PDB file of C-alpha atoms in Angstrom:
ATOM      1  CA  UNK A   1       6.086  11.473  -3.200  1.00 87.00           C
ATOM      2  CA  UNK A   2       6.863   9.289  -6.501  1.00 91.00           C
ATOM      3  CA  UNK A   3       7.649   5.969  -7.785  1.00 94.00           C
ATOM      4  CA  UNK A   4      10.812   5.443  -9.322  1.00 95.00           C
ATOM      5  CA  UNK A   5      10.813   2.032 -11.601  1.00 95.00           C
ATOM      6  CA  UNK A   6      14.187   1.215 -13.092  1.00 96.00           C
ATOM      7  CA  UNK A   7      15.862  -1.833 -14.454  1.00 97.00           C
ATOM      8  CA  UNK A   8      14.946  -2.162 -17.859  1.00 97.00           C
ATOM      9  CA  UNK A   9      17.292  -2.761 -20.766  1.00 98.00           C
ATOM     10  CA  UNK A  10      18.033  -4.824 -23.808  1.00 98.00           C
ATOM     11  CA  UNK A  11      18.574  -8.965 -23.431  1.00 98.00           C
ATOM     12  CA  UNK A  12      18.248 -11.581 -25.557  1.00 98.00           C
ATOM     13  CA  UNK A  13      15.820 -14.496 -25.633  1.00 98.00           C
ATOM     14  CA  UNK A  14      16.242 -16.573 -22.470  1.00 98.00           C
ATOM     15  CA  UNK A  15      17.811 -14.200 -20.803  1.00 98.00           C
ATOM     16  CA  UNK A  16      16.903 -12.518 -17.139  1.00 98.00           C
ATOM     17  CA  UNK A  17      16.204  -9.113 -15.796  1.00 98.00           C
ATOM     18  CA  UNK A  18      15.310  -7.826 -12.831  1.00 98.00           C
ATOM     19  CA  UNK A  19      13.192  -4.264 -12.386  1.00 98.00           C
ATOM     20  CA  UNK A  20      12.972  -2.407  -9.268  1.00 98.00           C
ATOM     21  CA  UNK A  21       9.842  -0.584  -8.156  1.00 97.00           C
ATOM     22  CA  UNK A  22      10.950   1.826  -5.027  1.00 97.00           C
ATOM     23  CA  UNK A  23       8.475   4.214  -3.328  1.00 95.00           C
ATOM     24  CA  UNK A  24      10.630   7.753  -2.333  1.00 92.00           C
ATOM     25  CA  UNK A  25       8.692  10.594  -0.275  1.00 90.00           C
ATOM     26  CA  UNK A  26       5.962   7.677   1.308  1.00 90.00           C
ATOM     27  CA  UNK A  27       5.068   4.328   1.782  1.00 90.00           C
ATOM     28  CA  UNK A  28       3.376   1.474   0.643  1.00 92.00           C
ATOM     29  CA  UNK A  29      -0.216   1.339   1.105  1.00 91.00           C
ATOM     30  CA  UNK A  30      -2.152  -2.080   2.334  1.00 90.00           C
ATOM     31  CA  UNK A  31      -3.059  -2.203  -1.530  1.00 92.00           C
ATOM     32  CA  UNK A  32      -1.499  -4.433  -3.967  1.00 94.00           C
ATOM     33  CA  UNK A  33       1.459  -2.719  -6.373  1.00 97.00           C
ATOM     34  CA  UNK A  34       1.171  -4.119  -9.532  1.00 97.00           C
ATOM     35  CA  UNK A  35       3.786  -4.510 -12.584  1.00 98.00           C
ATOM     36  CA  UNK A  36       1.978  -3.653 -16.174  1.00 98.00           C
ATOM     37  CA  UNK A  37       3.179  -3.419 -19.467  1.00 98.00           C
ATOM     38  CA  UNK A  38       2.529  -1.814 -22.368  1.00 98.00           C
ATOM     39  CA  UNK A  39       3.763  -3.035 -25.954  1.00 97.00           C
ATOM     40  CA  UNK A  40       3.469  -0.490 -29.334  1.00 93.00           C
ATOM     41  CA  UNK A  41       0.499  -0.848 -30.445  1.00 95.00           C
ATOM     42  CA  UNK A  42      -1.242  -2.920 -27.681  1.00 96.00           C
ATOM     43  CA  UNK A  43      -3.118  -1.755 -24.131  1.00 97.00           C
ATOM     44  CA  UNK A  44      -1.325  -2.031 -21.280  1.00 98.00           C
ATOM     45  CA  UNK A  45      -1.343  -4.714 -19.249  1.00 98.00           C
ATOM     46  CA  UNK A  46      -1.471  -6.698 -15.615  1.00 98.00           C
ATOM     47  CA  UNK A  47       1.307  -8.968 -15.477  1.00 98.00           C
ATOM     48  CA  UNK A  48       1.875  -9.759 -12.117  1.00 98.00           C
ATOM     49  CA  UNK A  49       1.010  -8.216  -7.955  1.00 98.00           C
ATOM     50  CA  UNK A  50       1.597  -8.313  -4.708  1.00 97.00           C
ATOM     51  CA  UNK A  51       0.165  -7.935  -1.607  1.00 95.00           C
ATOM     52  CA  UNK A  52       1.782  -6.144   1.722  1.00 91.00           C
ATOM     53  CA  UNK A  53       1.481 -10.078   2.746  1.00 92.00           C
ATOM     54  CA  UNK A  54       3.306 -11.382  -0.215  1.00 93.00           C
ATOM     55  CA  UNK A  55       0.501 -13.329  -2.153  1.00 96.00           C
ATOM     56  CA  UNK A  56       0.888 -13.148  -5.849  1.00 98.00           C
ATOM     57  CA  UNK A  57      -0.580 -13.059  -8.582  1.00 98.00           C
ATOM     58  CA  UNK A  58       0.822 -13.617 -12.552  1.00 98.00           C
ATOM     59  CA  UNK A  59      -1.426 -13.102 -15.814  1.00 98.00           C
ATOM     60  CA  UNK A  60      -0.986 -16.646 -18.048  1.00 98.00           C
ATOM     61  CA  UNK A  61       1.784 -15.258 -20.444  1.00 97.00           C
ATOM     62  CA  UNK A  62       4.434 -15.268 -17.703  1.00 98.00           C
ATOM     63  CA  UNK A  63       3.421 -17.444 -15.007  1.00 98.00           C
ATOM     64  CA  UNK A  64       6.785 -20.037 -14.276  1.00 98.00           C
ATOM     65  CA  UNK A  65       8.617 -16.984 -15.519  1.00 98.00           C
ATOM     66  CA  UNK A  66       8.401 -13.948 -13.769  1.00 98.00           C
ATOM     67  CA  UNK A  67       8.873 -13.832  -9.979  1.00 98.00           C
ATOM     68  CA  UNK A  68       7.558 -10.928  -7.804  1.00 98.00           C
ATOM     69  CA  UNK A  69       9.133 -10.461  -4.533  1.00 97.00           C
ATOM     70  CA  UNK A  70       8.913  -6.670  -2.180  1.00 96.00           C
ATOM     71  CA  UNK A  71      11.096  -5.710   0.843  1.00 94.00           C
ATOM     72  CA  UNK A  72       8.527  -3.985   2.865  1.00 91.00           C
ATOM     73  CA  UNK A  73      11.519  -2.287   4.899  1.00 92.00           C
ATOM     74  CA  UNK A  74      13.008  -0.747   1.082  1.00 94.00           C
ATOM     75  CA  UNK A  75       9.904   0.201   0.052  1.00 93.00           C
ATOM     76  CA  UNK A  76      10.602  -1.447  -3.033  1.00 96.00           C
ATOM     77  CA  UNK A  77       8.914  -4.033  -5.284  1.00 97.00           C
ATOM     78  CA  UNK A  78      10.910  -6.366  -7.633  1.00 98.00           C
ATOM     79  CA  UNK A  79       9.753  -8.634 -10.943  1.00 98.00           C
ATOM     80  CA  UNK A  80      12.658 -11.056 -11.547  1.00 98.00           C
ATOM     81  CA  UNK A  81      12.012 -12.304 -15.268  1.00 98.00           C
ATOM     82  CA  UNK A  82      13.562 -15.114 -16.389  1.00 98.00           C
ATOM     83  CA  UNK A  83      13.334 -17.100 -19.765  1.00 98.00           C
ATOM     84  CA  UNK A  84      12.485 -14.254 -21.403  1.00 98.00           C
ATOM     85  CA  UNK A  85      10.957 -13.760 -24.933  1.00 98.00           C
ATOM     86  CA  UNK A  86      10.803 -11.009 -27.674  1.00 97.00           C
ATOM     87  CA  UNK A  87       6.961 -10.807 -27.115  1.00 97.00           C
ATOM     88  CA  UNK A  88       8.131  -9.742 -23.237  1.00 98.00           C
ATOM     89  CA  UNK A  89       9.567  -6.667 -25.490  1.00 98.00           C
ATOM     90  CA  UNK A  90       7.554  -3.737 -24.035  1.00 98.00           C
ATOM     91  CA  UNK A  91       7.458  -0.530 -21.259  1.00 98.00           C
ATOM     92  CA  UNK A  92       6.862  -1.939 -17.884  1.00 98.00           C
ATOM     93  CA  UNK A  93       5.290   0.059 -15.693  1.00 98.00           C
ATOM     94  CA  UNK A  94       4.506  -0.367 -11.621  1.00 97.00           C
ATOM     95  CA  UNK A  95       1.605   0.976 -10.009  1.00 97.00           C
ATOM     96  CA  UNK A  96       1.185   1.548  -6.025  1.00 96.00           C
ATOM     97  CA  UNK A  97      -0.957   3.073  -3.473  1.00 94.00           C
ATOM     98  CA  UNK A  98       1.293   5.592  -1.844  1.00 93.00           C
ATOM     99  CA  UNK A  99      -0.008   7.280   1.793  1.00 92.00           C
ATOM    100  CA  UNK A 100      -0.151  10.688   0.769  1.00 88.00           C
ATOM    101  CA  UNK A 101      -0.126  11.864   3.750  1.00 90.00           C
ATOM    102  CA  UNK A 102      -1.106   9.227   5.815  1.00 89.00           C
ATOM    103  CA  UNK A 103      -3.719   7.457   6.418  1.00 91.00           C
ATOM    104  CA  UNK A 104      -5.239   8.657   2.549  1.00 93.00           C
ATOM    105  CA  UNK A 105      -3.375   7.174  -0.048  1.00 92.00           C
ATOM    106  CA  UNK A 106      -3.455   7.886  -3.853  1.00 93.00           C
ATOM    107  CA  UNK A 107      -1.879   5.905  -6.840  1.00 94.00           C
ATOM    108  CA  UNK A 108       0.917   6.362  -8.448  1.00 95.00           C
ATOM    109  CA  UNK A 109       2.343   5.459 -11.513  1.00 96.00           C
ATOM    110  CA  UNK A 110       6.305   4.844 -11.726  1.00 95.00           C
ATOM    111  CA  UNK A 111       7.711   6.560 -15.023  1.00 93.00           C
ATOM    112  CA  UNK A 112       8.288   3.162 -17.069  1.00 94.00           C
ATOM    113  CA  UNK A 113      11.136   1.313 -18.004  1.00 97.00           C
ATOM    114  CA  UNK A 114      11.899  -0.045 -21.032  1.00 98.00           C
ATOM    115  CA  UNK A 115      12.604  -4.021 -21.609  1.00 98.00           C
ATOM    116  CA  UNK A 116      13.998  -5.351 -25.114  1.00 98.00           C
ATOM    117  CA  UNK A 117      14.054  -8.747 -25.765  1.00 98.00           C
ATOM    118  CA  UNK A 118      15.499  -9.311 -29.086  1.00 97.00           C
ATOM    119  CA  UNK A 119      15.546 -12.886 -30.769  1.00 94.00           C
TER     120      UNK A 119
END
């Protein structure tokens, strides 16, 4: 059971990327999964979750940017970020409740991915 997150990469300002978040082993518990990131220096951070219904949530610094979406049927969680600025520049992270086995479920961290945003 693990969570694979992948996507990251270097872009400049304005531009998009789009991380995957995809559950192997087990699926998605009724919990939220939840994108963080974590800068150098700084503590890592909420920046955006979903339910298993789809409602949303975004922290301030990338609300109007940052779309996240899941396919249910993948397993897999997406953050589409657009408009992107060097202060995006960190290690994004996605966290899930994983059934492990069924009907207990545990957390799980994906391994991180890293997003570069230069100016």
């Amino acid at each position: 059971v693990q969570l694979q997150a992948s996507g990251g990469g270097l872009v400049q300002a304005g531009g998009s990327l789009r991380l995957s978040c995809a559950a192997s082993g087990s699926t998605f518990s009724d919990n939220a999964v939840g994108w963080y990131r974590q800068a150098p220096g700084k503590q890592r951070e909420l920046v955006a979750s979903i339910t298993l219904s789809g409602s949303t949530n975004y922290a301030d610094s990338v609300k109007g940017r940052f779309t996240v979406s899941r396919d249910n049927a993948q397993n897999t969680v997406y953050l589409e970020m657009n408009s992107l600025k060097p202060e995006d520049t960190a290690v994004y992270y996605c966290k899930a409740a994983l059934y492990d086995p069924y009907p207990y479920s545990h957390d799980y961290w994906g391994q991180g991915t890293q997003v570069t945003v230069s100016s």
